[in-house]
């Protein structure tokens, strides 16, 4: 009797599992992920050929005995952007009929620049339980080694493939102060870096992460200008899976005096400390800069 049969026998409710898989090094597969993939009735994946190699490595069967006979049914189902509209209702129906389903991507955590949103959304709409089986994520792995501020960050994913669309999106992002995380295809990496440097400026800090957890892993921290040269001069850096972690725009401390009217109004009702905190939330300027400017304004007011 399989784990799935035992769960059914025990009256456990079938559900949808979102299972993270390694982005390179197979030793990053978690014991819980292996257990879940062995137990479910169906594993939905982007590419059955890619996923079968992973499953074979951990002795996870891709076929399963039918409950009422000795015949076998396919456990591995293709699920990608081109068939999701057809496969989603089928998978939800399977879960509603008591068969748990796991969703995996080719590598990493599903739904992070990968298919799956439609299935998870449908599961919630149908009242189906959704449970994450956590593990590797290229974006978070890159952020952890980037040496850039990690208290605030935005995951942007892939930039548009064409230069005009890419530059337009970068213009919208250039003044963002949080760390930005991008994925990029190897054949576009040079063009994307040149657009980043053109819009963000040559001196913007960036960490280039390539083939994380794999044999030829690269983690290179530099400026955008230096990184362009690094990538152009080494064809190997134009291959594999690439994550760019880019520093946010620097906030100018001297912007505080641009909000004197607001600060003076806040001082009428609040202490300097509370006024600085509220003004920081409103303007996005650093609280310490606003605090110092408030003290200056308060001093000027006292002198008068």
PDB file of C-alpha atoms in Angstrom:
ATOM      1  CA  UNK A   1       0.000   0.000   0.000  1.00  0.00           C
ATOM      2  CA  UNK A   2       1.406   3.418  -0.982  1.00  0.00           C
ATOM      3  CA  UNK A   3       1.616   6.463   1.269  1.00  0.00           C
ATOM      4  CA  UNK A   4      -1.181   7.948  -0.829  1.00  0.00           C
ATOM      5  CA  UNK A   5      -3.369   4.904  -0.058  1.00  0.00           C
ATOM      6  CA  UNK A   6      -2.565   5.201   3.634  1.00  0.00           C
ATOM      7  CA  UNK A   7      -3.557   8.879   3.642  1.00  0.00           C
ATOM      8  CA  UNK A   8      -6.844   8.065   1.930  1.00  0.00           C
ATOM      9  CA  UNK A   9      -7.506   5.242   4.334  1.00  0.00           C
ATOM     10  CA  UNK A  10      -6.842   7.553   7.259  1.00  0.00           C
ATOM     11  CA  UNK A  11      -9.333  10.052   5.878  1.00  0.00           C
ATOM     12  CA  UNK A  12      -6.764  12.730   5.097  1.00  0.00           C
ATOM     13  CA  UNK A  13      -7.988  15.349   2.666  1.00  0.00           C
ATOM     14  CA  UNK A  14      -6.300  15.468  -0.742  1.00  0.00           C
ATOM     15  CA  UNK A  15      -4.509  18.727  -1.530  1.00  0.00           C
ATOM     16  CA  UNK A  16      -2.212  20.591  -3.888  1.00  0.00           C
ATOM     17  CA  UNK A  17       1.478  20.730  -2.941  1.00  0.00           C
ATOM     18  CA  UNK A  18       3.792  23.362  -4.440  1.00  0.00           C
ATOM     19  CA  UNK A  19       7.175  21.641  -4.304  1.00  0.00           C
ATOM     20  CA  UNK A  20      10.540  23.373  -4.694  1.00  0.00           C
ATOM     21  CA  UNK A  21      13.284  21.343  -6.396  1.00  0.00           C
ATOM     22  CA  UNK A  22      17.053  21.986  -6.727  1.00  0.00           C
ATOM     23  CA  UNK A  23      18.288  24.729  -9.053  1.00  0.00           C
ATOM     24  CA  UNK A  24      21.478  22.784  -9.705  1.00  0.00           C
ATOM     25  CA  UNK A  25      22.989  20.690  -6.951  1.00  0.00           C
ATOM     26  CA  UNK A  26      20.746  17.664  -6.382  1.00  0.00           C
ATOM     27  CA  UNK A  27      21.829  17.487  -2.750  1.00  0.00           C
ATOM     28  CA  UNK A  28      19.629  20.538  -2.161  1.00  0.00           C
ATOM     29  CA  UNK A  29      16.525  18.360  -2.544  1.00  0.00           C
ATOM     30  CA  UNK A  30      14.812  18.217   0.844  1.00  0.00           C
ATOM     31  CA  UNK A  31      13.669  14.951   2.468  1.00  0.00           C
ATOM     32  CA  UNK A  32      10.159  16.359   2.766  1.00  0.00           C
ATOM     33  CA  UNK A  33      10.029  17.129  -0.971  1.00  0.00           C
ATOM     34  CA  UNK A  34      11.042  13.546  -1.762  1.00  0.00           C
ATOM     35  CA  UNK A  35       8.427  12.170   0.627  1.00  0.00           C
ATOM     36  CA  UNK A  36       5.650  14.311  -0.846  1.00  0.00           C
ATOM     37  CA  UNK A  37       6.552  13.496  -4.453  1.00  0.00           C
ATOM     38  CA  UNK A  38       6.503   9.786  -3.616  1.00  0.00           C
ATOM     39  CA  UNK A  39       3.138  10.057  -1.887  1.00  0.00           C
ATOM     40  CA  UNK A  40       1.036  12.067  -4.331  1.00  0.00           C
ATOM     41  CA  UNK A  41      -1.047  10.548  -7.105  1.00  0.00           C
ATOM     42  CA  UNK A  42       0.038  13.076  -9.747  1.00  0.00           C
ATOM     43  CA  UNK A  43       3.120  15.239 -10.273  1.00  0.00           C
ATOM     44  CA  UNK A  44       2.452  18.178 -12.600  1.00  0.00           C
ATOM     45  CA  UNK A  45       5.628  19.518 -14.241  1.00  0.00           C
ATOM     46  CA  UNK A  46       6.832  21.807 -17.025  1.00  0.00           C
ATOM     47  CA  UNK A  47       8.811  19.232 -19.001  1.00  0.00           C
ATOM     48  CA  UNK A  48       8.253  15.536 -18.290  1.00  0.00           C
ATOM     49  CA  UNK A  49      11.671  14.603 -19.703  1.00  0.00           C
ATOM     50  CA  UNK A  50      13.528  17.020 -17.424  1.00  0.00           C
ATOM     51  CA  UNK A  51      11.492  16.074 -14.371  1.00  0.00           C
ATOM     52  CA  UNK A  52      11.819  12.340 -14.997  1.00  0.00           C
ATOM     53  CA  UNK A  53      15.602  12.623 -14.645  1.00  0.00           C
ATOM     54  CA  UNK A  54      15.176  14.317 -11.264  1.00  0.00           C
ATOM     55  CA  UNK A  55      12.584  11.812 -10.067  1.00  0.00           C
ATOM     56  CA  UNK A  56      14.630   8.814 -11.237  1.00  0.00           C
ATOM     57  CA  UNK A  57      17.592  10.120  -9.228  1.00  0.00           C
ATOM     58  CA  UNK A  58      15.518   9.906  -6.039  1.00  0.00           C
ATOM     59  CA  UNK A  59      13.728   6.667  -6.973  1.00  0.00           C
ATOM     60  CA  UNK A  60      10.384   8.423  -7.287  1.00  0.00           C
ATOM     61  CA  UNK A  61       8.129   6.372  -9.548  1.00  0.00           C
ATOM     62  CA  UNK A  62       6.601   8.162 -12.548  1.00  0.00           C
ATOM     63  CA  UNK A  63       3.950   5.461 -12.930  1.00  0.00           C
ATOM     64  CA  UNK A  64       1.597   4.197 -10.264  1.00  0.00           C
ATOM     65  CA  UNK A  65      -0.618   1.158  -9.819  1.00  0.00           C
ATOM     66  CA  UNK A  66      -4.299   1.912 -10.206  1.00  0.00           C
ATOM     67  CA  UNK A  67      -6.247   1.386  -6.983  1.00  0.00           C
ATOM     68  CA  UNK A  68      -8.639  -1.176  -8.452  1.00  0.00           C
ATOM     69  CA  UNK A  69      -6.381  -3.221 -10.721  1.00  0.00           C
ATOM     70  CA  UNK A  70      -2.835  -4.223 -11.558  1.00  0.00           C
ATOM     71  CA  UNK A  71      -2.692  -1.728 -14.430  1.00  0.00           C
ATOM     72  CA  UNK A  72      -0.532   1.368 -14.169  1.00  0.00           C
ATOM     73  CA  UNK A  73      -1.357   5.003 -14.819  1.00  0.00           C
ATOM     74  CA  UNK A  74       0.997   7.850 -15.625  1.00  0.00           C
ATOM     75  CA  UNK A  75       1.908   9.797 -12.490  1.00  0.00           C
ATOM     76  CA  UNK A  76       3.820  12.538 -14.318  1.00  0.00           C
ATOM     77  CA  UNK A  77       1.620  15.102 -16.093  1.00  0.00           C
ATOM     78  CA  UNK A  78       2.870  17.912 -18.347  1.00  0.00           C
ATOM     79  CA  UNK A  79       1.714  21.299 -17.093  1.00  0.00           C
ATOM     80  CA  UNK A  80       2.944  24.467 -18.811  1.00  0.00           C
ATOM     81  CA  UNK A  81       1.691  27.782 -20.199  1.00  0.00           C
ATOM     82  CA  UNK A  82       0.460  26.193 -23.435  1.00  0.00           C
ATOM     83  CA  UNK A  83      -1.787  23.559 -21.833  1.00  0.00           C
ATOM     84  CA  UNK A  84      -2.625  25.073 -18.434  1.00  0.00           C
ATOM     85  CA  UNK A  85      -6.146  26.076 -19.485  1.00  0.00           C
ATOM     86  CA  UNK A  86      -6.916  22.431 -20.286  1.00  0.00           C
ATOM     87  CA  UNK A  87      -4.932  20.755 -17.499  1.00  0.00           C
ATOM     88  CA  UNK A  88      -5.981  23.025 -14.612  1.00  0.00           C
ATOM     89  CA  UNK A  89      -9.617  21.839 -14.329  1.00  0.00           C
ATOM     90  CA  UNK A  90      -8.503  18.203 -14.738  1.00  0.00           C
ATOM     91  CA  UNK A  91      -6.026  18.506 -11.874  1.00  0.00           C
ATOM     92  CA  UNK A  92      -8.539  20.261  -9.614  1.00  0.00           C
ATOM     93  CA  UNK A  93     -11.054  17.510 -10.335  1.00  0.00           C
ATOM     94  CA  UNK A  94      -8.465  14.860  -9.427  1.00  0.00           C
ATOM     95  CA  UNK A  95      -7.858  16.555  -6.070  1.00  0.00           C
ATOM     96  CA  UNK A  96     -11.583  16.856  -5.414  1.00  0.00           C
ATOM     97  CA  UNK A  97     -11.842  13.124  -6.084  1.00  0.00           C
ATOM     98  CA  UNK A  98      -9.314  12.421  -3.342  1.00  0.00           C
ATOM     99  CA  UNK A  99      -5.994  12.335  -5.229  1.00  0.00           C
ATOM    100  CA  UNK A 100      -3.272  14.720  -4.023  1.00  0.00           C
ATOM    101  CA  UNK A 101      -1.273  16.590  -6.665  1.00  0.00           C
ATOM    102  CA  UNK A 102       2.236  18.084  -6.523  1.00  0.00           C
ATOM    103  CA  UNK A 103       3.356  20.909  -8.803  1.00  0.00           C
ATOM    104  CA  UNK A 104       7.053  21.236  -9.653  1.00  0.00           C
ATOM    105  CA  UNK A 105       8.953  23.380 -12.140  1.00  0.00           C
ATOM    106  CA  UNK A 106      12.093  22.482 -14.087  1.00  0.00           C
ATOM    107  CA  UNK A 107      14.149  23.920 -11.220  1.00  0.00           C
ATOM    108  CA  UNK A 108      13.601  25.958  -8.084  1.00  0.00           C
ATOM    109  CA  UNK A 109      10.341  27.153  -6.552  1.00  0.00           C
ATOM    110  CA  UNK A 110       7.276  26.956  -8.835  1.00  0.00           C
ATOM    111  CA  UNK A 111       5.488  30.186  -9.829  1.00  0.00           C
ATOM    112  CA  UNK A 112       8.680  32.277  -9.551  1.00  0.00           C
ATOM    113  CA  UNK A 113       8.947  33.167 -13.272  1.00  0.00           C
ATOM    114  CA  UNK A 114       7.423  29.719 -13.913  1.00  0.00           C
ATOM    115  CA  UNK A 115       3.908  28.387 -14.656  1.00  0.00           C
ATOM    116  CA  UNK A 116       1.489  27.592 -11.857  1.00  0.00           C
ATOM    117  CA  UNK A 117      -0.428  30.713 -10.875  1.00  0.00           C
ATOM    118  CA  UNK A 118      -3.550  29.573 -12.727  1.00  0.00           C
ATOM    119  CA  UNK A 119      -3.547  26.216 -10.920  1.00  0.00           C
ATOM    120  CA  UNK A 120      -3.054  27.733  -7.458  1.00  0.00           C
ATOM    121  CA  UNK A 121      -5.730  30.349  -8.124  1.00  0.00           C
ATOM    122  CA  UNK A 122      -8.153  27.620  -9.261  1.00  0.00           C
ATOM    123  CA  UNK A 123      -7.362  25.559  -6.153  1.00  0.00           C
ATOM    124  CA  UNK A 124      -8.251  28.464  -3.855  1.00  0.00           C
ATOM    125  CA  UNK A 125     -11.434  29.132  -5.810  1.00  0.00           C
ATOM    126  CA  UNK A 126     -12.431  25.468  -5.484  1.00  0.00           C
ATOM    127  CA  UNK A 127     -11.703  25.349  -1.757  1.00  0.00           C
ATOM    128  CA  UNK A 128      -8.747  23.015  -2.263  1.00  0.00           C
ATOM    129  CA  UNK A 129      -5.937  23.212   0.320  1.00  0.00           C
ATOM    130  CA  UNK A 130      -2.595  24.433  -1.038  1.00  0.00           C
ATOM    131  CA  UNK A 131       0.614  23.672   0.860  1.00  0.00           C
ATOM    132  CA  UNK A 132       4.174  24.878   0.079  1.00  0.00           C
ATOM    133  CA  UNK A 133       7.080  22.429   0.281  1.00  0.00           C
ATOM    134  CA  UNK A 134       9.899  24.923   0.562  1.00  0.00           C
ATOM    135  CA  UNK A 135      13.364  24.696  -0.922  1.00  0.00           C
ATOM    136  CA  UNK A 136      15.665  26.287  -3.460  1.00  0.00           C
ATOM    137  CA  UNK A 137      14.945  29.611  -5.167  1.00  0.00           C
ATOM    138  CA  UNK A 138      17.488  31.207  -7.489  1.00  0.00           C
ATOM    139  CA  UNK A 139      16.320  34.732  -6.609  1.00  0.00           C
ATOM    140  CA  UNK A 140      16.754  34.295  -2.853  1.00  0.00           C
ATOM    141  CA  UNK A 141      19.991  32.338  -3.279  1.00  0.00           C
ATOM    142  CA  UNK A 142      21.425  35.216  -5.337  1.00  0.00           C
ATOM    143  CA  UNK A 143      20.251  37.841  -2.850  1.00  0.00           C
ATOM    144  CA  UNK A 144      21.903  35.935  -0.006  1.00  0.00           C
ATOM    145  CA  UNK A 145      25.358  36.166  -1.600  1.00  0.00           C
ATOM    146  CA  UNK A 146      25.042  39.527  -3.363  1.00  0.00           C
ATOM    147  CA  UNK A 147      26.491  41.716  -0.620  1.00  0.00           C
ATOM    148  CA  UNK A 148      23.750  44.292  -1.248  1.00  0.00           C
ATOM    149  CA  UNK A 149      20.995  45.497   1.129  1.00  0.00           C
ATOM    150  CA  UNK A 150      18.478  42.712   1.680  1.00  0.00           C
ATOM    151  CA  UNK A 151      16.054  44.362   4.096  1.00  0.00           C
ATOM    152  CA  UNK A 152      14.006  45.645   1.141  1.00  0.00           C
ATOM    153  CA  UNK A 153      14.040  44.105  -2.322  1.00  0.00           C
ATOM    154  CA  UNK A 154      11.821  43.584  -5.353  1.00  0.00           C
ATOM    155  CA  UNK A 155      11.839  40.571  -7.639  1.00  0.00           C
ATOM    156  CA  UNK A 156      11.399  41.832 -11.207  1.00  0.00           C
ATOM    157  CA  UNK A 157      12.011  38.586 -13.086  1.00  0.00           C
ATOM    158  CA  UNK A 158      12.779  38.679 -16.799  1.00  0.00           C
ATOM    159  CA  UNK A 159      12.976  42.031 -18.568  1.00  0.00           C
ATOM    160  CA  UNK A 160      11.277  42.394 -21.975  1.00  0.00           C
ATOM    161  CA  UNK A 161      13.177  40.683 -24.791  1.00  0.00           C
ATOM    162  CA  UNK A 162      13.186  43.708 -27.111  1.00  0.00           C
ATOM    163  CA  UNK A 163      15.373  46.725 -26.394  1.00  0.00           C
ATOM    164  CA  UNK A 164      12.586  49.322 -26.506  1.00  0.00           C
ATOM    165  CA  UNK A 165      10.397  47.480 -24.010  1.00  0.00           C
ATOM    166  CA  UNK A 166      13.388  46.701 -21.794  1.00  0.00           C
ATOM    167  CA  UNK A 167      14.545  50.321 -21.674  1.00  0.00           C
ATOM    168  CA  UNK A 168      11.005  51.534 -20.986  1.00  0.00           C
ATOM    169  CA  UNK A 169      10.665  49.214 -17.989  1.00  0.00           C
ATOM    170  CA  UNK A 170      14.094  50.158 -16.666  1.00  0.00           C
ATOM    171  CA  UNK A 171      13.150  53.841 -16.796  1.00  0.00           C
ATOM    172  CA  UNK A 172      10.270  53.022 -14.441  1.00  0.00           C
ATOM    173  CA  UNK A 173      12.646  51.191 -12.095  1.00  0.00           C
ATOM    174  CA  UNK A 174      15.700  53.458 -12.025  1.00  0.00           C
ATOM    175  CA  UNK A 175      14.604  55.593  -9.058  1.00  0.00           C
ATOM    176  CA  UNK A 176      13.513  52.645  -6.884  1.00  0.00           C
ATOM    177  CA  UNK A 177      15.599  52.605  -3.707  1.00  0.00           C
ATOM    178  CA  UNK A 178      15.251  48.894  -2.838  1.00  0.00           C
ATOM    179  CA  UNK A 179      17.520  46.151  -4.201  1.00  0.00           C
ATOM    180  CA  UNK A 180      16.228  44.772  -7.524  1.00  0.00           C
ATOM    181  CA  UNK A 181      16.483  41.145  -8.641  1.00  0.00           C
ATOM    182  CA  UNK A 182      16.370  40.221 -12.331  1.00  0.00           C
ATOM    183  CA  UNK A 183      16.530  36.955 -14.243  1.00  0.00           C
ATOM    184  CA  UNK A 184      18.115  37.107 -17.688  1.00  0.00           C
ATOM    185  CA  UNK A 185      18.626  34.751 -20.620  1.00  0.00           C
ATOM    186  CA  UNK A 186      22.270  34.174 -21.587  1.00  0.00           C
ATOM    187  CA  UNK A 187      21.813  35.318 -25.199  1.00  0.00           C
ATOM    188  CA  UNK A 188      20.475  38.691 -23.981  1.00  0.00           C
ATOM    189  CA  UNK A 189      22.777  39.286 -21.037  1.00  0.00           C
ATOM    190  CA  UNK A 190      25.168  41.739 -22.740  1.00  0.00           C
ATOM    191  CA  UNK A 191      22.375  43.813 -24.275  1.00  0.00           C
ATOM    192  CA  UNK A 192      20.488  43.887 -20.971  1.00  0.00           C
ATOM    193  CA  UNK A 193      23.560  44.960 -19.016  1.00  0.00           C
ATOM    194  CA  UNK A 194      24.240  47.744 -21.520  1.00  0.00           C
ATOM    195  CA  UNK A 195      20.646  48.972 -21.153  1.00  0.00           C
ATOM    196  CA  UNK A 196      20.924  48.788 -17.353  1.00  0.00           C
ATOM    197  CA  UNK A 197      24.115  50.864 -17.432  1.00  0.00           C
ATOM    198  CA  UNK A 198      22.572  53.363 -19.843  1.00  0.00           C
ATOM    199  CA  UNK A 199      19.451  53.897 -17.718  1.00  0.00           C
ATOM    200  CA  UNK A 200      20.746  53.321 -14.164  1.00  0.00           C
ATOM    201  CA  UNK A 201      24.258  54.702 -14.682  1.00  0.00           C
ATOM    202  CA  UNK A 202      27.647  52.983 -15.090  1.00  0.00           C
ATOM    203  CA  UNK A 203      28.471  53.174 -11.402  1.00  0.00           C
ATOM    204  CA  UNK A 204      25.387  51.349 -10.041  1.00  0.00           C
ATOM    205  CA  UNK A 205      26.472  48.348  -7.950  1.00  0.00           C
ATOM    206  CA  UNK A 206      25.455  44.896  -9.176  1.00  0.00           C
ATOM    207  CA  UNK A 207      26.154  41.270  -8.323  1.00  0.00           C
ATOM    208  CA  UNK A 208      26.195  38.824 -11.218  1.00  0.00           C
ATOM    209  CA  UNK A 209      25.166  35.294 -10.224  1.00  0.00           C
ATOM    210  CA  UNK A 210      25.459  32.502 -12.784  1.00  0.00           C
ATOM    211  CA  UNK A 211      24.850  28.757 -12.505  1.00  0.00           C
ATOM    212  CA  UNK A 212      24.246  28.962  -8.758  1.00  0.00           C
ATOM    213  CA  UNK A 213      24.937  25.675  -6.905  1.00  0.00           C
ATOM    214  CA  UNK A 214      26.330  24.119 -10.102  1.00  0.00           C
ATOM    215  CA  UNK A 215      29.881  23.158 -11.059  1.00  0.00           C
ATOM    216  CA  UNK A 216      30.745  26.444 -12.790  1.00  0.00           C
ATOM    217  CA  UNK A 217      29.058  28.772 -10.311  1.00  0.00           C
ATOM    218  CA  UNK A 218      29.961  32.469 -10.633  1.00  0.00           C
ATOM    219  CA  UNK A 219      29.286  35.212  -8.075  1.00  0.00           C
ATOM    220  CA  UNK A 220      30.821  38.501  -9.208  1.00  0.00           C
ATOM    221  CA  UNK A 221      30.175  41.849  -7.482  1.00  0.00           C
ATOM    222  CA  UNK A 222      31.085  45.039  -9.346  1.00  0.00           C
ATOM    223  CA  UNK A 223      29.624  48.106 -11.028  1.00  0.00           C
ATOM    224  CA  UNK A 224      27.509  47.776 -14.160  1.00  0.00           C
ATOM    225  CA  UNK A 225      30.326  49.201 -16.294  1.00  0.00           C
ATOM    226  CA  UNK A 226      32.857  46.705 -14.922  1.00  0.00           C
ATOM    227  CA  UNK A 227      30.400  43.846 -15.268  1.00  0.00           C
ATOM    228  CA  UNK A 228      29.824  44.544 -18.966  1.00  0.00           C
ATOM    229  CA  UNK A 229      33.555  44.158 -19.579  1.00  0.00           C
ATOM    230  CA  UNK A 230      33.697  41.027 -17.407  1.00  0.00           C
ATOM    231  CA  UNK A 231      30.904  39.322 -19.333  1.00  0.00           C
ATOM    232  CA  UNK A 232      32.039  40.464 -22.780  1.00  0.00           C
ATOM    233  CA  UNK A 233      35.596  39.228 -22.203  1.00  0.00           C
ATOM    234  CA  UNK A 234      34.548  35.732 -21.106  1.00  0.00           C
ATOM    235  CA  UNK A 235      32.127  33.801 -23.322  1.00  0.00           C
ATOM    236  CA  UNK A 236      31.530  31.342 -20.483  1.00  0.00           C
ATOM    237  CA  UNK A 237      29.732  34.100 -18.578  1.00  0.00           C
ATOM    238  CA  UNK A 238      27.203  34.251 -21.401  1.00  0.00           C
ATOM    239  CA  UNK A 239      25.970  30.715 -20.719  1.00  0.00           C
ATOM    240  CA  UNK A 240      23.649  29.110 -18.190  1.00  0.00           C
ATOM    241  CA  UNK A 241      21.135  30.464 -15.679  1.00  0.00           C
ATOM    242  CA  UNK A 242      21.746  34.106 -14.731  1.00  0.00           C
ATOM    243  CA  UNK A 243      20.474  36.251 -11.851  1.00  0.00           C
ATOM    244  CA  UNK A 244      21.340  39.946 -11.545  1.00  0.00           C
ATOM    245  CA  UNK A 245      21.048  41.608  -8.137  1.00  0.00           C
ATOM    246  CA  UNK A 246      21.168  45.380  -8.649  1.00  0.00           C
ATOM    247  CA  UNK A 247      21.548  48.015  -5.938  1.00  0.00           C
ATOM    248  CA  UNK A 248      18.682  50.451  -5.532  1.00  0.00           C
ATOM    249  CA  UNK A 249      18.996  54.159  -6.301  1.00  0.00           C
ATOM    250  CA  UNK A 250      20.735  56.145  -3.585  1.00  0.00           C
ATOM    251  CA  UNK A 251      18.452  58.447  -1.626  1.00  0.00           C
ATOM    252  CA  UNK A 252      19.841  61.968  -1.486  1.00  0.00           C
ATOM    253  CA  UNK A 253      20.087  63.133   2.113  1.00  0.00           C
ATOM    254  CA  UNK A 254      19.845  66.802   1.102  1.00  0.00           C
ATOM    255  CA  UNK A 255      16.317  66.237  -0.171  1.00  0.00           C
ATOM    256  CA  UNK A 256      15.040  66.855   3.353  1.00  0.00           C
ATOM    257  CA  UNK A 257      15.022  70.619   2.903  1.00  0.00           C
ATOM    258  CA  UNK A 258      12.663  70.268  -0.088  1.00  0.00           C
ATOM    259  CA  UNK A 259       9.821  69.471   2.321  1.00  0.00           C
ATOM    260  CA  UNK A 260      10.058  72.430   4.705  1.00  0.00           C
ATOM    261  CA  UNK A 261       6.377  73.340   4.310  1.00  0.00           C
ATOM    262  CA  UNK A 262       5.296  69.816   5.238  1.00  0.00           C
ATOM    263  CA  UNK A 263       7.759  69.611   8.129  1.00  0.00           C
ATOM    264  CA  UNK A 264       6.665  72.936   9.584  1.00  0.00           C
ATOM    265  CA  UNK A 265       3.035  71.842   9.458  1.00  0.00           C
ATOM    266  CA  UNK A 266       3.832  68.542  11.212  1.00  0.00           C
ATOM    267  CA  UNK A 267       5.777  70.376  13.903  1.00  0.00           C
ATOM    268  CA  UNK A 268       2.608  72.206  14.881  1.00  0.00           C
ATOM    269  CA  UNK A 269       1.042  68.986  16.180  1.00  0.00           C
ATOM    270  CA  UNK A 270       3.860  66.463  16.662  1.00  0.00           C
ATOM    271  CA  UNK A 271       7.173  66.082  18.412  1.00  0.00           C
ATOM    272  CA  UNK A 272      10.303  66.219  16.248  1.00  0.00           C
ATOM    273  CA  UNK A 273      10.718  62.462  16.489  1.00  0.00           C
ATOM    274  CA  UNK A 274       7.134  61.657  15.474  1.00  0.00           C
ATOM    275  CA  UNK A 275       7.157  64.315  12.757  1.00  0.00           C
ATOM    276  CA  UNK A 276      10.338  62.837  11.259  1.00  0.00           C
ATOM    277  CA  UNK A 277       8.874  59.328  11.245  1.00  0.00           C
ATOM    278  CA  UNK A 278       5.641  60.440   9.580  1.00  0.00           C
ATOM    279  CA  UNK A 279       7.438  62.612   7.033  1.00  0.00           C
ATOM    280  CA  UNK A 280       9.732  59.701   6.143  1.00  0.00           C
ATOM    281  CA  UNK A 281       6.691  57.516   5.440  1.00  0.00           C
ATOM    282  CA  UNK A 282       5.147  60.240   3.268  1.00  0.00           C
ATOM    283  CA  UNK A 283       8.217  61.363   1.312  1.00  0.00           C
ATOM    284  CA  UNK A 284      10.527  58.345   1.238  1.00  0.00           C
ATOM    285  CA  UNK A 285      13.416  60.507   2.470  1.00  0.00           C
ATOM    286  CA  UNK A 286      15.601  59.035   5.215  1.00  0.00           C
ATOM    287  CA  UNK A 287      14.196  59.663   8.692  1.00  0.00           C
ATOM    288  CA  UNK A 288      17.553  60.824  10.088  1.00  0.00           C
ATOM    289  CA  UNK A 289      17.836  63.523   7.422  1.00  0.00           C
ATOM    290  CA  UNK A 290      14.312  64.727   8.119  1.00  0.00           C
ATOM    291  CA  UNK A 291      14.980  64.672  11.857  1.00  0.00           C
ATOM    292  CA  UNK A 292      18.040  66.909  11.434  1.00  0.00           C
ATOM    293  CA  UNK A 293      16.106  69.288   9.176  1.00  0.00           C
ATOM    294  CA  UNK A 294      13.267  69.456  11.712  1.00  0.00           C
ATOM    295  CA  UNK A 295      15.739  70.408  14.431  1.00  0.00           C
ATOM    296  CA  UNK A 296      17.061  73.178  12.180  1.00  0.00           C
ATOM    297  CA  UNK A 297      13.566  74.464  11.484  1.00  0.00           C
ATOM    298  CA  UNK A 298      12.667  74.305  15.154  1.00  0.00           C
ATOM    299  CA  UNK A 299      15.808  76.236  16.076  1.00  0.00           C
ATOM    300  CA  UNK A 300      15.064  78.887  13.460  1.00  0.00           C
ATOM    301  CA  UNK A 301      11.543  79.232  14.805  1.00  0.00           C
ATOM    302  CA  UNK A 302      12.841  79.650  18.382  1.00  0.00           C
ATOM    303  CA  UNK A 303      15.308  82.344  17.287  1.00  0.00           C
ATOM    304  CA  UNK A 304      12.526  84.319  15.717  1.00  0.00           C
TER     305      UNK A 304
END
